[in-house]
PDB file of C-alpha atoms in Angstrom:
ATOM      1  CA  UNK F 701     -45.376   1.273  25.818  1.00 46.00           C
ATOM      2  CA  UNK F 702     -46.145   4.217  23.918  1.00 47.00           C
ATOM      3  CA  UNK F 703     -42.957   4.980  20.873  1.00 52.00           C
ATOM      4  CA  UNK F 704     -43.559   8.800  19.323  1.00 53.00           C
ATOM      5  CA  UNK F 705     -43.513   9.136  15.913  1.00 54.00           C
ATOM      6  CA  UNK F 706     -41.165  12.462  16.375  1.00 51.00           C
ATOM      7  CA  UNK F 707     -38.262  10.585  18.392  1.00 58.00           C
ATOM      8  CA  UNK F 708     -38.500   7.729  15.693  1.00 57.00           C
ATOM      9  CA  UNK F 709     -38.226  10.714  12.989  1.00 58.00           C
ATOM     10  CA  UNK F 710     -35.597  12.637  15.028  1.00 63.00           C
ATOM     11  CA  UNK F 711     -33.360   8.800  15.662  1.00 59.00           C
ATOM     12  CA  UNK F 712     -33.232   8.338  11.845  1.00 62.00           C
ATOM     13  CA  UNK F 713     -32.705  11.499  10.766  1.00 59.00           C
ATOM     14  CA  UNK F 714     -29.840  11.554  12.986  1.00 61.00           C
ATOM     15  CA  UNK F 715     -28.626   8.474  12.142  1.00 64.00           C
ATOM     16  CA  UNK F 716     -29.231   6.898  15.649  1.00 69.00           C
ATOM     17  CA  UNK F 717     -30.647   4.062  14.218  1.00 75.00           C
ATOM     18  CA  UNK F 718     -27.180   3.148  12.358  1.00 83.00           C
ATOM     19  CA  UNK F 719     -24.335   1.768  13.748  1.00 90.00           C
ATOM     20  CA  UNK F 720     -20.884   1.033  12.682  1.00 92.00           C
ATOM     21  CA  UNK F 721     -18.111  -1.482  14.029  1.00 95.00           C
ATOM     22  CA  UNK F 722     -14.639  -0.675  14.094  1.00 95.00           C
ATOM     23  CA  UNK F 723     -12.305  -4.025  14.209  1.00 96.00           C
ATOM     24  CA  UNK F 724      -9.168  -1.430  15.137  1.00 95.00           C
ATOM     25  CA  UNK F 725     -10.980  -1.277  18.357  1.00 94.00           C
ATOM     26  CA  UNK F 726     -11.719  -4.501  19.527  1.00 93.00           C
ATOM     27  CA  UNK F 727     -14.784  -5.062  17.367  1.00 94.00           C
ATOM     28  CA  UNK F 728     -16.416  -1.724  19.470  1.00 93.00           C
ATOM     29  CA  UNK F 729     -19.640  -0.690  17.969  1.00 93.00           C
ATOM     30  CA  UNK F 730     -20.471   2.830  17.655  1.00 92.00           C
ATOM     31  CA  UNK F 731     -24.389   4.199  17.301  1.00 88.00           C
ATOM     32  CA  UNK F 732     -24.649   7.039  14.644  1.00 86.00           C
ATOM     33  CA  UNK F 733     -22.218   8.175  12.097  1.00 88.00           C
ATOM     34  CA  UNK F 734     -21.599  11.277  13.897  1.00 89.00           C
ATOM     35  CA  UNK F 735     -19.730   9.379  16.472  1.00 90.00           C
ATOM     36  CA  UNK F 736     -18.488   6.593  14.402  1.00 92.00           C
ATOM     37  CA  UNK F 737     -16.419   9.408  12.641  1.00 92.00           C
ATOM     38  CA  UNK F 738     -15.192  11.345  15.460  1.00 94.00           C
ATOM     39  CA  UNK F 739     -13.789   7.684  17.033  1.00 94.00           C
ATOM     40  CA  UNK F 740     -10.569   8.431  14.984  1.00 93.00           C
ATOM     41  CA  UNK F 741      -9.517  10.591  16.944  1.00 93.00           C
ATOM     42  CA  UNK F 742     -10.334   9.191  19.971  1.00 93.00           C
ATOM     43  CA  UNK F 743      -8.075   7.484  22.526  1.00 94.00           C
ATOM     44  CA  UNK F 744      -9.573   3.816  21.641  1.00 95.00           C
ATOM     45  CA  UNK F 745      -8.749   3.938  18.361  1.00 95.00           C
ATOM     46  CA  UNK F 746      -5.297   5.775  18.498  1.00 94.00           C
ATOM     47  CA  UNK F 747      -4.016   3.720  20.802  1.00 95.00           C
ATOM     48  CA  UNK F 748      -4.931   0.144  18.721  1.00 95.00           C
ATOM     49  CA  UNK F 749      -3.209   1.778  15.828  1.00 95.00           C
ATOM     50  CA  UNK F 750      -0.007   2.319  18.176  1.00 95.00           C
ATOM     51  CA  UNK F 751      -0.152  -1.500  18.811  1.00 95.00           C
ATOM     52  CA  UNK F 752      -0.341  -1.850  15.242  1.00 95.00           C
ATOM     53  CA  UNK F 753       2.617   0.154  14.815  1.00 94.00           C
ATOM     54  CA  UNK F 754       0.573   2.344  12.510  1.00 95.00           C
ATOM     55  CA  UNK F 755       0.467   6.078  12.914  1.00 94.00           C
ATOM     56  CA  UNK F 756      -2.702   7.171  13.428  1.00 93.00           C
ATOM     57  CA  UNK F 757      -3.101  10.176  10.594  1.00 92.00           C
ATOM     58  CA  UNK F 758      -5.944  11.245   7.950  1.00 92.00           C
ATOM     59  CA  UNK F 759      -5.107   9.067   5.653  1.00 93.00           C
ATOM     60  CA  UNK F 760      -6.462   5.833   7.757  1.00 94.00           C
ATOM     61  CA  UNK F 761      -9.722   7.912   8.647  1.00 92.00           C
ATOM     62  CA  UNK F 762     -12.280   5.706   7.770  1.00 93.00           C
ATOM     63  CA  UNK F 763     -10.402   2.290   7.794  1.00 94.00           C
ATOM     64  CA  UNK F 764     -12.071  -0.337  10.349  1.00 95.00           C
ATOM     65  CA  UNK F 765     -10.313  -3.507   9.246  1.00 96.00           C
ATOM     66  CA  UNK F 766      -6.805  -4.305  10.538  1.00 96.00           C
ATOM     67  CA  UNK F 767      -5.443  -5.917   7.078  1.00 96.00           C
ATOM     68  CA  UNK F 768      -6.820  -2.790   5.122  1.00 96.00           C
ATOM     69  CA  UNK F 769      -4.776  -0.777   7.952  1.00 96.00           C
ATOM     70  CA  UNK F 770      -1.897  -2.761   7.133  1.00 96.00           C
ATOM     71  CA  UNK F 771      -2.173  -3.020   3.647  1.00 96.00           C
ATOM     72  CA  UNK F 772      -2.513   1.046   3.823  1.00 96.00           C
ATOM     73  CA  UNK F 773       0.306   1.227   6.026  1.00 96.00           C
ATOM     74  CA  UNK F 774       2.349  -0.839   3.485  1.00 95.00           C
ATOM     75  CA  UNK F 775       1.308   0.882   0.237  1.00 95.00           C
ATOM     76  CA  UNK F 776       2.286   4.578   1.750  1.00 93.00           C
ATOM     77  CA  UNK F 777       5.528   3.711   2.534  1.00 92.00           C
ATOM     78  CA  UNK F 778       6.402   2.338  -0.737  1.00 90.00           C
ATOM     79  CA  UNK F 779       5.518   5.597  -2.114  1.00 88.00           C
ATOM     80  CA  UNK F 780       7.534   6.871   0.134  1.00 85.00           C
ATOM     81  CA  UNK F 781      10.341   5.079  -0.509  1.00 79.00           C
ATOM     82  CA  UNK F 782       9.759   5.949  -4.140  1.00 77.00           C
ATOM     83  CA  UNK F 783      10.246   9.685  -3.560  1.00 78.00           C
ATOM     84  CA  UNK F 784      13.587   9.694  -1.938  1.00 78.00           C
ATOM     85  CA  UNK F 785      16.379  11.107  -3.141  1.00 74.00           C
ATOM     86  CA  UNK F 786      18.786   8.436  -5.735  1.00 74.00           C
ATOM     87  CA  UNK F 787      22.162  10.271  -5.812  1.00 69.00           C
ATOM     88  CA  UNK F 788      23.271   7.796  -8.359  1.00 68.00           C
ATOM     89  CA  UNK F 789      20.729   8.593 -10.691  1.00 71.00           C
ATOM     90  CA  UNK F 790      19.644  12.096  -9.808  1.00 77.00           C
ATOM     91  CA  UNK F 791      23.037  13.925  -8.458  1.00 84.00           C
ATOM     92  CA  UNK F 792      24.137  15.580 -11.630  1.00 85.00           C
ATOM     93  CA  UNK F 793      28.125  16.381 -12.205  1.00 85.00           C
ATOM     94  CA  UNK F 794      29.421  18.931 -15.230  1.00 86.00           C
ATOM     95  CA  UNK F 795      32.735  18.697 -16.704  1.00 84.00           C
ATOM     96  CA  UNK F 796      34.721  21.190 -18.340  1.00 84.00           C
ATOM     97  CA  UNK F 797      32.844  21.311 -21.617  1.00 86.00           C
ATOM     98  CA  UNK F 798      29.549  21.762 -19.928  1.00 87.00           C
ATOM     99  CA  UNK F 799      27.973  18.927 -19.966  1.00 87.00           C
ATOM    100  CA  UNK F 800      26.058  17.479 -17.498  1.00 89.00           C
ATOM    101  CA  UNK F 801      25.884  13.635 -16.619  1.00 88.00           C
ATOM    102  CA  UNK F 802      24.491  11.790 -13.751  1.00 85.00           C
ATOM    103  CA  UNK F 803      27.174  10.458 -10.862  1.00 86.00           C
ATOM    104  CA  UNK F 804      27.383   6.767 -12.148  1.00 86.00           C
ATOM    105  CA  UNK F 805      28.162   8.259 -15.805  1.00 88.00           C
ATOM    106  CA  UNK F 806      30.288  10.512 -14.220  1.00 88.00           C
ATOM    107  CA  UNK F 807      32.498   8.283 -12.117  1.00 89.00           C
ATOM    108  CA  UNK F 808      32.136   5.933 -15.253  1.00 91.00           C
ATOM    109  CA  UNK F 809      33.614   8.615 -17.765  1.00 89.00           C
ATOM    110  CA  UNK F 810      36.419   9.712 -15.319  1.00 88.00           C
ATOM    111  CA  UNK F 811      37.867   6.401 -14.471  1.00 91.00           C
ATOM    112  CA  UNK F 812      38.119   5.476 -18.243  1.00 90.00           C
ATOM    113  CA  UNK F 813      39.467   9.104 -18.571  1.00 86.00           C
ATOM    114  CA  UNK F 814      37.282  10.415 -20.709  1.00 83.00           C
ATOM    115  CA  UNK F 815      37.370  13.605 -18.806  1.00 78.00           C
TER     116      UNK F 815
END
């Protein structure tokens, strides 16, 4: 069997000669980085990460392994948890001087009717 230089060259400068495994999918390997990438965003893949109960957005591009998924998964919503709104420490109340307190020094202040 006669192999042509060219096709090797063309295979490995393409990347053909490369290929990636995705345990998301079921352990599926893809051939070439070109369609290793664009597996994100195919059907395979977004459905797994339904099953996982993990939305399937940019920031788990590149993530193969179910516990990094997870552990992803995890670690944004703490963060996002982190950003929401704490009326008891960020709700601000001004009494008739001007001065501003949070609620719970507030609600504190006017129950010992110091305002």
């Amino acid at each position: 069997q006669l192999v042509c230089p060219l096709d090797l060259g063309c295979h490995s400068v393409q990347g053909l000669n490369l290929s990636f495994s995705c345990e998301i999918c079921g352990n599926y390997t893809y051939v070439g980085p070109r369609a290793f990438e664009r597996h994100f965003q195919e059907w395979r893949h977004s459905h797994n990460m339904r099953v996982l109960k993990i939305p399937n957005t940019r920031h788990f591009h590149m993530i193969t392994k179910i516990e990094d998924a997870k552990a992803l998964y995890a670690k944004l919503r703490e963060e996002e948890g982190a950003k929401k709104f704490k009326a008891d420490a960020e709700e601000e109340y001004e009494d008739s001087e001007g001065h501003i307190y949070n609620k719970k020094t507030y609600n504190d202040l006017r129950r010992q009717g110091l305002l």
